[in-house]
Amino acid sequence: MNTFELKDVAFSYSPDIQIFDGLDLSFDSRTTAIVGQNGAGKTTLVKLMKGLLKPSKGTLLIDGESIAKETAAQLSRRVGLVFQNPNDQIFKTNVLEEVMFGPLNIGMSRSEAEKAAREALQKVDLESKVDDNPYDLSLSERKLIALASILAMDTEMVIFDEPTMGQDFAGKEKIKAIIEELNTEGKLVLCILHDMDFAAEAFERTVVMNQGEIILDGQTRDVFSKKEVLEKAYLEQPYVTQIAHALGYNESFIHESELIAFLNKNA
Amino acid sequence: MNTMTLYVEKDSPVHRLDPLVKLLYVFASIALTYILPEPLFIAGVLFVTLLLLVIGKVFRNSLPILTLSMFLIFSLVIVQGFFHPDNVTELFSIGPLVFYEEGLYVALVLVLRVLVMIGSFSVLILTTSPDEMVERLIKKGMSPRIGHVILSVLQLIPQMRATTSKITDAQRSRGMETEGSMLTRIKAFFPLMGPVVLNSLNETKERSIALEMRGFGSSTKKTFLNEEKQYPYNKLLAGIIIAIVILGIVWRVMV
Ligand SMILES: Nc1ncnc2c1ncn2[C@@H]1O[C@H](COP(=O)(O)OP(=O)(O)OP(=O)(O)O)[C@@H](O)[C@H]1O
Ligand SMILES: [Mg+2]
């Protein structure tokens, strides 16, 4: 997969509140973060891309071909979505079964599926929990189980809906490594985030969404330098950017290491 | 979340009645159809009931319920007309099957009674919000636990529906076919049952913990969030209903 495009897409849950009205957006091999306040429509956007919701107008295209005719199940071979709330995704009573569910559905044999599942669990450091019941695990562990169950399907595009929620530093590092790995494997990676620092650190491109509209879209560094526009969408700049600004530097910093290097040089 | 109730929110004199009076009306109207099982009399009760539906602006909403019951009504007429033990006077016949007048008469009483039952229950259900009803009952001394059970049963179906669509989404987003032909949908139904039931049990457990946390189980007297509503003609209406039932009984004994 090279591109995923949305053209002139409209959608609403109820007739009186329009969520999207003529949305144009496309994704390519650049790792992309989507940020925006609660209720901006981020989850709705990715559910549309996953075929779980159908647009009332407009087309969605993978590599230029419309996906309107594909069912969510067919689409799931190509696009994986890690749900925002793992409780909405997990329904089996055994971790291994849960992670194997997707691979088995898209035609892997049992042994292939088990291999894929164990590898995916290893990536999130939960291979020790294979025999547990997901309900007995903590929320952060369940989020990682949900993530592993999508990784195991080896889709061409992976969408994360707020993967860092409730994760500690180690968890975030794990997720960052997974995103980088997916990117080097040539997969499309899209990630909804509320954590601006994480977005600044790990993504090439950032899209800012506000009330169903794209108000900023571009290189992460450029996007996070637009303080006023971000504030309009009730978003903050990453802490590094804020600190550099408070120190009186005009360059925009989005990585901790950049600022440290800069400060060392100028000290 | 919308509940399973059929309650239609409108403003009408029937809506403003005390839920307990409406409950009393349900029992009284059904009792009357047994006390005086005359078609003409039951038709009178039915007329009053339908009138209440009209005044309550919910007559149209009650039509689907009445239509659904047509099946039961139709089979009552057939069975009684052809097979009632008292059948003697022939009305008409289809081949070897004979349809009798006595059976039709019995069926008529039954049909009218069923209609009264459905109608008066509709008056209660369509014009009374379950919350108001349960709160009223609790104020009258019913245990809040039972009130909670009633309200959560009403929540059960919509809750299950929500859980089902949640799990369906989880399944199809991971490659399980749930849309399309009847066969695919039936095939998708069975793997759903386990998770839906388990999920519902889990939710119930969590809700009970949440309730306990907020002191639902404490034995102190509870206060109410909503101010008590005033129901002006309460006593009068209840009195009239009871009087009519007593009159009915007296009539039955005397005549
Ligand atoms: N199933 C639904 N039915 C009706 N309205 C919904 C539904 N799901 C979401 N909405 C509404 O649609 C709007 C967009 O919701 P969405 O979940 O896409 O926001 P979001 O950007 O993901 O927010 P968050 O950051 O809180 O996850 C919100 O106003 C929400 O209330
Ligand atoms: Mg969301």
Coordinates of C-alpha atoms and ligand atoms in Angstrom, one line a residue:
Chain A
M1 CA 0.0 0.0 0.0
N2 CA 1.3 3.4 -0.9
T3 CA -1.5 5.8 -0.2
F4 CA -4.8 6.0 1.6
E5 CA -7.0 8.9 0.5
L6 CA -10.2 10.4 1.6
K7 CA -12.0 12.6 -0.9
D8 CA -14.8 14.9 0.0
V9 CA -16.0 12.6 2.8
A10 CA -19.1 13.5 4.8
F11 CA -20.4 11.6 7.8
S12 CA -22.8 12.1 10.7
Y13 CA -24.1 9.9 13.5
S14 CA -27.4 11.7 13.8
P15 CA -28.9 14.0 11.1
D16 CA -28.6 17.2 13.2
I17 CA -24.9 17.0 14.0
Q18 CA -22.5 16.7 11.1
I19 CA -19.1 15.3 12.0
F20 CA -17.4 15.6 8.7
D21 CA -18.5 17.6 5.7
G22 CA -16.3 17.4 2.7
L23 CA -13.1 16.2 4.3
D24 CA -10.1 15.7 2.1
L25 CA -7.0 14.0 3.5
S26 CA -4.4 11.5 2.4
F27 CA -1.8 9.3 4.0
D28 CA 1.4 8.0 2.6
S29 CA 4.6 6.3 3.8
R30 CA 5.4 9.2 6.3
T31 CA 4.5 8.2 9.9
T32 CA 1.5 10.5 10.7
A33 CA 0.1 11.7 14.0
I34 CA -3.4 13.1 14.3
V35 CA -4.0 15.4 17.2
G36 CA -7.1 17.3 18.3
Q37 CA -9.3 17.9 21.3
N38 CA -11.8 15.5 22.6
G39 CA -14.7 15.0 20.2
A40 CA -12.8 16.4 17.2
G41 CA -13.8 13.3 15.2
K42 CA -10.5 11.4 15.2
T43 CA -11.9 8.1 16.2
T44 CA -14.8 8.6 13.8
L45 CA -12.2 9.2 11.0
V46 CA -10.4 6.0 11.6
K47 CA -13.6 4.0 11.9
L48 CA -14.5 5.3 8.5
M49 CA -11.1 4.3 7.1
K50 CA -11.6 0.8 8.6
G51 CA -15.0 0.4 7.0
L52 CA -16.8 0.1 10.4
L53 CA -18.7 3.3 9.5
K54 CA -19.8 4.2 6.0
P55 CA -19.6 7.8 4.7
S56 CA -22.8 9.5 3.6
K57 CA -20.8 11.1 0.8
G58 CA -17.4 10.9 -0.8
T59 CA -14.9 8.2 -1.5
L60 CA -12.1 6.4 0.3
L61 CA -9.3 5.1 -1.9
I62 CA -6.4 2.7 -1.3
D63 CA -3.7 3.3 -4.0
G64 CA -6.3 5.1 -6.1
E65 CA -8.9 2.4 -5.9
S66 CA -12.2 2.9 -4.1
I67 CA -12.9 0.7 -1.1
A68 CA -16.6 1.4 -1.0
K69 CA -17.5 -2.2 -2.0
E70 CA -15.3 -3.9 0.5
T71 CA -16.7 -5.1 3.8
A72 CA -14.9 -4.3 7.0
A73 CA -13.8 -7.9 7.2
Q74 CA -12.2 -7.8 3.7
L75 CA -10.6 -4.5 4.5
S76 CA -9.1 -5.9 7.7
R77 CA -6.5 -7.8 5.7
R78 CA -5.0 -4.5 4.7
V79 CA -5.8 -2.0 7.4
G80 CA -5.4 -2.8 11.1
L81 CA -6.9 -0.6 13.8
V82 CA -5.9 -0.7 17.5
F83 CA -9.0 0.6 19.3
Q84 CA -8.9 3.5 21.6
N85 CA -10.6 1.4 24.4
P86 CA -9.1 -2.1 24.6
N87 CA -12.4 -3.2 26.2
D88 CA -14.1 -2.6 22.9
Q89 CA -11.7 -4.8 21.1
I90 CA -10.9 -7.7 23.4
F91 CA -13.6 -10.4 23.7
K92 CA -11.8 -13.7 24.1
T93 CA -11.0 -15.2 27.5
N94 CA -7.5 -16.2 26.7
V95 CA -4.7 -13.9 25.6
L96 CA -3.3 -16.2 22.9
E97 CA -6.7 -16.9 21.5
E98 CA -7.4 -13.2 21.4
V99 CA -4.2 -12.4 19.5
M100 CA -4.7 -15.4 17.1
F101 CA -8.3 -14.4 16.3
G102 CA -7.4 -12.0 13.5
P103 CA -4.7 -14.1 11.8
L104 CA -7.0 -17.1 11.7
N105 CA -9.7 -15.0 10.1
I106 CA -7.5 -13.8 7.4
G107 CA -6.6 -17.3 6.3
M108 CA -3.4 -18.2 8.3
S109 CA -3.2 -21.8 9.4
R110 CA -3.3 -22.5 13.2
S111 CA 0.4 -22.9 13.4
E112 CA 1.2 -19.8 11.4
A113 CA -1.3 -17.9 13.5
E114 CA 0.2 -19.1 16.7
K115 CA 3.6 -18.1 15.5
A116 CA 2.5 -14.7 14.5
A117 CA 0.6 -14.2 17.7
R118 CA 3.6 -15.2 19.9
E119 CA 5.9 -12.9 17.9
A120 CA 3.5 -10.0 18.3
L121 CA 3.2 -10.7 22.1
Q122 CA 7.0 -10.7 22.3
K123 CA 7.1 -7.2 20.7
V124 CA 4.9 -5.8 23.4
D125 CA 6.8 -7.9 26.1
L126 CA 3.7 -9.8 27.2
E127 CA 4.7 -13.3 26.0
S128 CA 4.6 -14.4 29.7
K129 CA 0.8 -13.7 29.7
V130 CA -0.2 -16.0 26.8
D131 CA -2.3 -18.2 29.0
D132 CA -3.9 -15.5 31.1
N133 CA -7.5 -14.2 30.8
P134 CA -7.3 -10.6 29.3
Y135 CA -9.9 -9.4 31.8
D136 CA -7.4 -10.2 34.6
L137 CA -4.8 -7.9 33.2
S138 CA -4.4 -4.2 33.9
L139 CA -5.7 -1.6 31.5
S140 CA -2.2 -0.8 30.1
E141 CA -1.5 -4.5 29.5
R142 CA -4.9 -4.9 27.8
K143 CA -4.0 -2.0 25.5
L144 CA -0.8 -3.8 24.6
I145 CA -2.7 -7.1 24.0
A146 CA -5.0 -5.2 21.7
L147 CA -2.0 -3.8 19.9
A148 CA -0.4 -7.2 19.5
S149 CA -3.6 -8.7 18.1
I150 CA -3.3 -6.2 15.2
L151 CA 0.4 -6.6 14.8
A152 CA -0.1 -10.3 14.4
M153 CA -2.3 -9.7 11.3
D154 CA 0.6 -8.1 9.5
T155 CA -1.5 -5.5 7.7
E156 CA -0.1 -3.0 5.2
M157 CA -1.5 -0.1 7.2
V158 CA -1.6 0.1 11.0
I159 CA -3.8 2.7 12.8
F160 CA -3.4 3.3 16.5
D161 CA -6.1 5.2 18.4
E162 CA -4.3 6.7 21.4
P163 CA -1.8 3.9 22.1
T164 CA 0.1 5.9 24.8
M165 CA -2.9 6.4 27.0
G166 CA -2.1 5.0 30.5
Q167 CA 1.4 3.8 29.4
D168 CA 4.5 4.5 31.5
F169 CA 7.8 5.6 30.0
A170 CA 8.8 2.0 29.2
G171 CA 5.5 1.3 27.5
K172 CA 5.8 4.4 25.4
E173 CA 9.3 3.5 24.3
K174 CA 8.0 0.0 23.3
I175 CA 5.3 1.6 21.2
K176 CA 7.7 4.0 19.6
A177 CA 10.0 1.1 18.7
I178 CA 7.1 -0.7 17.1
I179 CA 6.0 2.3 15.1
E180 CA 9.6 2.7 13.8
E181 CA 9.8 -1.0 12.9
L182 CA 6.5 -0.9 11.0
N183 CA 7.7 2.2 9.1
T184 CA 10.9 0.5 8.1
E185 CA 8.9 -2.5 6.9
G186 CA 7.3 -0.1 4.5
K187 CA 3.9 0.0 6.2
L188 CA 1.6 3.0 6.6
V189 CA 1.4 4.1 10.2
L190 CA -1.2 6.5 11.5
C191 CA -1.6 7.4 15.1
I192 CA -4.2 9.4 17.0
L193 CA -2.5 11.1 20.0
H194 CA -3.3 13.4 22.9
D195 CA 0.4 13.3 23.9
M196 CA 2.0 16.2 22.0
D197 CA 5.5 15.2 23.2
F198 CA 5.1 11.7 21.8
A199 CA 3.8 13.1 18.6
A200 CA 6.7 15.5 18.3
E201 CA 9.2 12.8 19.1
A202 CA 8.1 9.9 16.9
F203 CA 6.2 11.2 13.8
E204 CA 7.3 12.8 10.6
R205 CA 4.0 14.4 9.8
T206 CA 1.3 15.8 12.1
V207 CA -2.3 16.6 11.3
V208 CA -4.4 18.8 13.6
M209 CA -8.1 18.2 13.6
N210 CA -10.7 20.6 15.0
Q211 CA -14.4 19.9 14.9
G212 CA -14.2 17.6 11.9
E213 CA -11.8 19.9 9.9
I214 CA -8.1 19.8 9.2
I215 CA -6.7 23.1 10.4
L216 CA -3.0 22.2 10.2
D217 CA -1.2 19.5 8.2
G218 CA 2.5 19.2 7.5
Q219 CA 6.0 18.4 8.9
T220 CA 5.7 17.8 12.6
R221 CA 8.2 20.6 13.3
D222 CA 6.3 23.1 11.2
V223 CA 3.0 22.2 12.7
F224 CA 4.2 22.5 16.3
S225 CA 5.7 25.9 15.7
K226 CA 2.3 27.4 15.0
K227 CA 1.4 28.2 18.5
E228 CA -1.6 30.4 17.8
V229 CA -3.4 27.9 15.5
L230 CA -2.7 25.1 18.0
E231 CA -4.2 27.2 20.8
K232 CA -7.3 27.8 18.7
A233 CA -7.8 24.0 18.7
Y234 CA -7.1 24.0 22.5
L235 CA -3.8 22.2 22.0
E236 CA -0.4 22.9 23.6
Q237 CA 3.0 22.8 22.1
P238 CA 5.3 20.0 23.1
Y239 CA 7.1 20.8 26.4
V240 CA 10.5 21.1 24.7
T241 CA 9.1 23.7 22.3
Q242 CA 7.6 25.5 25.3
I243 CA 10.8 25.5 27.3
A244 CA 12.9 26.7 24.3
H245 CA 10.4 29.5 23.8
A246 CA 10.5 30.4 27.5
L247 CA 14.2 30.5 27.3
G248 CA 13.9 33.1 24.5
Y249 CA 15.1 31.0 21.6
N250 CA 13.3 31.5 18.3
E251 CA 14.2 28.2 16.6
S252 CA 11.6 25.6 17.1
F253 CA 12.7 22.5 18.9
I254 CA 10.6 19.4 19.0
H255 CA 13.1 16.8 20.2
E256 CA 14.7 16.9 23.7
S257 CA 18.1 16.0 22.3
E258 CA 18.0 18.9 19.9
L259 CA 17.5 21.4 22.6
I260 CA 20.1 19.8 24.8
A261 CA 22.7 19.9 22.0
F262 CA 21.8 23.5 21.2
L263 CA 22.1 24.5 24.9
N264 CA 25.5 22.7 25.2
K265 CA 26.8 24.5 22.2
N266 CA 25.7 27.9 23.3
A267 CA 26.6 27.5 27.0
Chain B
M1 CA -28.7 5.3 26.6
N2 CA -32.2 4.7 25.4
T3 CA -34.0 2.1 27.4
M4 CA -36.2 -0.8 26.4
T5 CA -39.3 1.1 27.4
L6 CA -42.1 2.1 25.1
Y7 CA -42.7 5.3 27.0
V8 CA -43.8 8.2 24.7
E9 CA -42.9 11.6 26.1
K10 CA -45.8 13.9 25.7
D11 CA -47.9 16.3 27.7
S12 CA -51.4 15.0 28.3
P13 CA -53.8 14.6 31.3
V14 CA -53.1 10.9 31.2
H15 CA -49.3 11.5 31.4
R16 CA -49.9 13.7 34.4
L17 CA -51.8 11.0 36.3
D18 CA -50.2 9.3 39.3
P19 CA -48.5 6.1 38.0
L20 CA -50.1 4.3 40.9
V21 CA -53.6 5.3 39.7
K22 CA -52.7 4.0 36.2
L23 CA -51.5 0.8 37.8
L24 CA -54.7 0.5 39.7
Y25 CA -56.6 1.1 36.5
V26 CA -54.8 -1.8 34.8
F27 CA -55.7 -4.2 37.6
A28 CA -59.3 -2.9 37.9
S29 CA -60.0 -3.0 34.2
I30 CA -58.7 -6.6 33.9
A31 CA -60.5 -7.6 37.0
L32 CA -63.8 -6.2 35.6
T33 CA -63.5 -8.3 32.5
Y34 CA -63.6 -11.4 34.8
I35 CA -66.2 -10.1 37.2
L36 CA -68.7 -9.4 34.4
P37 CA -67.8 -11.5 31.4
E38 CA -70.5 -10.0 29.1
P39 CA -69.2 -8.9 25.6
L40 CA -71.2 -5.7 25.8
F41 CA -69.8 -4.7 29.2
I42 CA -66.2 -5.6 28.3
A43 CA -66.6 -3.6 25.1
G44 CA -67.5 -0.7 27.4
V45 CA -64.4 -1.1 29.4
L46 CA -62.4 -1.4 26.2
F47 CA -64.0 1.8 24.9
V48 CA -62.9 3.7 28.1
T49 CA -59.4 2.2 27.7
L50 CA -59.1 3.3 24.1
L51 CA -60.4 6.7 25.0
L52 CA -57.6 7.0 27.6
L53 CA -55.1 6.1 24.9
V54 CA -56.6 8.8 22.7
I55 CA -56.6 11.4 25.5
G56 CA -53.0 10.4 26.3
K57 CA -52.1 11.1 22.6
V58 CA -50.6 7.6 22.3
F59 CA -53.3 5.8 20.4
R60 CA -51.1 5.6 17.3
N61 CA -48.2 4.2 19.3
S62 CA -50.5 1.5 20.7
L63 CA -51.5 0.3 17.2
P64 CA -48.3 -1.8 16.6
I65 CA -48.8 -3.5 19.9
L66 CA -52.5 -4.2 19.1
T67 CA -51.5 -5.5 15.6
L68 CA -49.0 -7.8 17.1
S69 CA -51.7 -9.3 19.3
M70 CA -53.9 -9.9 16.3
F71 CA -52.1 -13.2 15.8
L72 CA -53.2 -14.4 19.2
I73 CA -56.7 -13.0 18.7
F74 CA -57.1 -14.7 15.3
S75 CA -56.0 -18.1 16.7
L76 CA -58.4 -17.6 19.7
V77 CA -61.3 -17.2 17.3
I78 CA -60.3 -20.2 15.2
V79 CA -59.7 -22.5 18.1
Q80 CA -62.9 -21.6 20.0
G81 CA -65.1 -21.4 16.9
F82 CA -64.2 -24.8 15.7
F83 CA -63.5 -26.7 18.9
H84 CA -65.2 -25.3 22.0
P85 CA -66.9 -28.1 23.9
D86 CA -70.2 -26.3 24.2
N87 CA -70.5 -25.9 20.4
V88 CA -73.9 -26.8 19.0
T89 CA -75.3 -24.1 16.7
E90 CA -73.6 -24.3 13.4
L91 CA -72.6 -21.0 11.7
F92 CA -70.8 -22.2 8.6
S93 CA -68.5 -25.0 7.6
I94 CA -65.3 -25.5 5.6
G95 CA -65.2 -29.0 4.4
P96 CA -65.5 -31.3 7.4
L97 CA -64.8 -28.5 9.8
V98 CA -67.8 -26.8 11.4
F99 CA -67.7 -23.3 12.9
Y100 CA -70.1 -22.8 15.8
E101 CA -71.9 -19.8 17.4
E102 CA -71.1 -20.7 21.0
G103 CA -67.4 -20.9 20.3
L104 CA -67.6 -17.5 18.6
Y105 CA -69.3 -16.1 21.6
V106 CA -66.6 -17.5 24.0
A107 CA -63.9 -16.2 21.6
L108 CA -65.5 -12.8 21.6
V109 CA -65.3 -12.5 25.3
L110 CA -61.7 -13.7 25.2
V111 CA -60.7 -11.4 22.4
L112 CA -62.3 -8.4 24.1
R113 CA -60.5 -9.3 27.4
V114 CA -57.2 -9.6 25.6
L115 CA -57.7 -6.2 24.0
V116 CA -58.6 -4.7 27.4
M117 CA -55.4 -6.2 28.9
I118 CA -53.2 -4.9 26.1
G119 CA -55.0 -1.5 26.0
S120 CA -54.8 -0.8 29.7
F121 CA -51.2 -2.0 29.9
S122 CA -50.5 0.3 26.9
V123 CA -52.1 3.2 28.8
L124 CA -49.7 2.5 31.7
I125 CA -46.6 1.8 29.7
L126 CA -46.9 4.4 27.0
T127 CA -47.7 7.3 29.2
T128 CA -45.6 6.6 32.3
S129 CA -41.8 6.9 32.4
P130 CA -40.4 3.9 34.2
D131 CA -38.3 6.1 36.4
E132 CA -41.3 8.0 37.6
M133 CA -43.1 4.7 38.2
V134 CA -40.3 3.1 40.2
E135 CA -39.7 6.2 42.2
R136 CA -43.3 6.4 43.1
L137 CA -43.4 2.7 44.1
I138 CA -40.2 3.2 46.2
K139 CA -41.8 6.2 47.9
K140 CA -44.8 4.0 48.7
G141 CA -42.4 1.6 50.5
M142 CA -41.2 -0.8 47.9
S143 CA -37.5 -1.8 48.4
P144 CA -35.1 0.3 46.4
R145 CA -33.4 -3.0 45.5
I146 CA -36.5 -4.2 43.7
G147 CA -36.7 -0.8 42.0
H148 CA -33.2 -1.2 40.8
V149 CA -33.9 -4.7 39.5
I150 CA -36.9 -3.4 37.5
L151 CA -35.0 -0.5 36.0
S152 CA -32.0 -2.7 35.2
V153 CA -34.1 -5.3 33.5
L154 CA -35.4 -2.4 31.3
Q155 CA -31.8 -1.6 30.5
L156 CA -30.9 -5.1 29.7
I157 CA -31.9 -5.3 26.0
P158 CA -30.5 -2.0 24.9
Q159 CA -27.3 -2.8 26.9
M160 CA -27.0 -6.2 25.2
R161 CA -27.6 -4.5 21.8
A162 CA -24.8 -2.1 22.6
T163 CA -22.5 -4.9 23.6
T164 CA -23.4 -6.9 20.6
S165 CA -22.6 -4.1 18.2
K166 CA -19.3 -3.4 20.0
I167 CA -18.3 -7.1 19.7
T168 CA -19.4 -7.3 16.1
D169 CA -17.2 -4.3 15.3
A170 CA -14.3 -5.9 17.1
Q171 CA -14.8 -9.1 15.1
R172 CA -15.3 -7.7 11.7
S173 CA -12.4 -5.3 12.2
R174 CA -10.3 -8.4 12.6
G175 CA -11.5 -10.2 9.5
M176 CA -14.6 -12.0 10.6
E177 CA -17.3 -11.7 8.0
T178 CA -20.6 -10.4 9.6
E179 CA -22.3 -8.6 6.8
G180 CA -23.8 -10.0 3.6
S181 CA -25.9 -13.2 3.1
M182 CA -28.2 -14.7 5.6
L183 CA -25.8 -17.6 6.0
T184 CA -22.8 -15.4 6.9
R185 CA -24.9 -13.6 9.4
I186 CA -26.1 -16.8 11.0
K187 CA -22.5 -18.1 11.1
A188 CA -21.4 -14.9 12.7
F189 CA -24.1 -15.1 15.4
F190 CA -22.9 -18.1 17.4
P191 CA -19.3 -16.9 18.1
L192 CA -21.0 -13.7 19.4
M193 CA -23.1 -15.4 22.1
G194 CA -20.3 -16.3 24.5
P195 CA -18.6 -12.9 24.5
V196 CA -22.0 -11.0 24.8
V197 CA -23.1 -13.0 27.8
L198 CA -19.7 -12.8 29.5
N199 CA -19.5 -9.1 28.8
S200 CA -22.9 -8.5 30.2
L201 CA -22.0 -10.5 33.4
N202 CA -18.9 -8.4 33.7
E203 CA -20.8 -5.2 33.3
T204 CA -23.3 -6.2 35.9
K205 CA -20.5 -7.0 38.4
E206 CA -18.9 -3.7 37.8
R207 CA -22.1 -1.8 38.2
S208 CA -22.8 -3.6 41.5
I209 CA -19.4 -2.5 42.7
A210 CA -20.1 1.0 41.6
L211 CA -23.4 1.0 43.4
E212 CA -21.9 -0.4 46.6
M213 CA -19.2 2.2 46.5
R214 CA -21.8 4.9 46.5
G215 CA -23.7 3.4 49.5
F216 CA -26.6 1.8 47.7
G217 CA -26.5 -1.1 50.2
S218 CA -26.5 1.1 53.3
S219 CA -29.5 0.7 55.5
T220 CA -30.2 4.4 56.2
K221 CA -33.3 5.9 54.9
K222 CA -32.8 7.2 51.3
T223 CA -33.7 10.6 50.2
F224 CA -34.9 11.4 46.6
L225 CA -33.3 13.4 43.9
N226 CA -36.6 14.5 42.3
E227 CA -39.1 16.5 44.2
E228 CA -42.4 14.7 44.8
K229 CA -44.8 15.5 42.1
Q230 CA -48.3 16.7 42.9
Y231 CA -51.1 14.5 41.5
P232 CA -54.3 16.6 42.1
Y233 CA -57.2 14.2 41.5
N234 CA -55.3 11.2 42.9
K235 CA -57.6 10.1 45.6
L236 CA -60.8 10.9 43.8
L237 CA -59.8 8.9 40.7
A238 CA -58.5 5.9 42.8
G239 CA -61.8 6.1 44.7
I240 CA -63.9 6.1 41.5
I241 CA -62.0 3.1 40.1
I242 CA -62.4 1.1 43.3
A243 CA -66.0 2.1 43.5
I244 CA -66.7 0.8 40.0
V245 CA -65.0 -2.5 40.7
I246 CA -67.1 -2.9 43.9
L247 CA -70.2 -2.0 41.9
G248 CA -69.3 -4.6 39.4
I249 CA -68.9 -7.3 42.1
V250 CA -72.2 -6.3 43.7
W251 CA -74.0 -6.4 40.3
R252 CA -72.5 -9.9 39.6
V253 CA -73.7 -11.2 43.0
M254 CA -77.2 -9.6 42.8
V255 CA -78.1 -10.4 39.2
Ligands
LIG1 N1 -21.6 6.1 18.3 C1 -21.9 7.4 18.4 N2 -23.1 7.9 18.3 C2 -23.4 9.2 18.3 N3 -22.4 10.1 18.4 C3 -21.1 9.7 18.5 C4 -20.8 8.3 18.5 N4 -19.5 8.2 18.7 C5 -19.0 9.5 18.7 N5 -20.0 10.4 18.6 C6 -19.8 11.8 18.7 O1 -19.1 12.2 17.6 C7 -18.1 13.2 17.9 C8 -16.7 12.8 17.5 O2 -16.4 11.7 18.3 P1 -15.0 10.9 18.2 O3 -15.1 9.7 19.0 O4 -14.7 10.7 16.7 O5 -14.0 12.0 18.8 P2 -12.5 11.8 19.1 O6 -11.8 12.9 18.3 O7 -12.0 10.5 18.9 O8 -12.4 12.2 20.7 P3 -11.5 11.6 21.8 O9 -10.2 12.4 21.8 O10 -12.3 11.9 23.1 O11 -11.3 10.2 21.6 C9 -18.3 13.5 19.4 O12 -19.1 14.7 19.5 C10 -19.0 12.3 19.9 O13 -19.9 12.6 20.9
MG2 MG -11.3 9.0 20.1

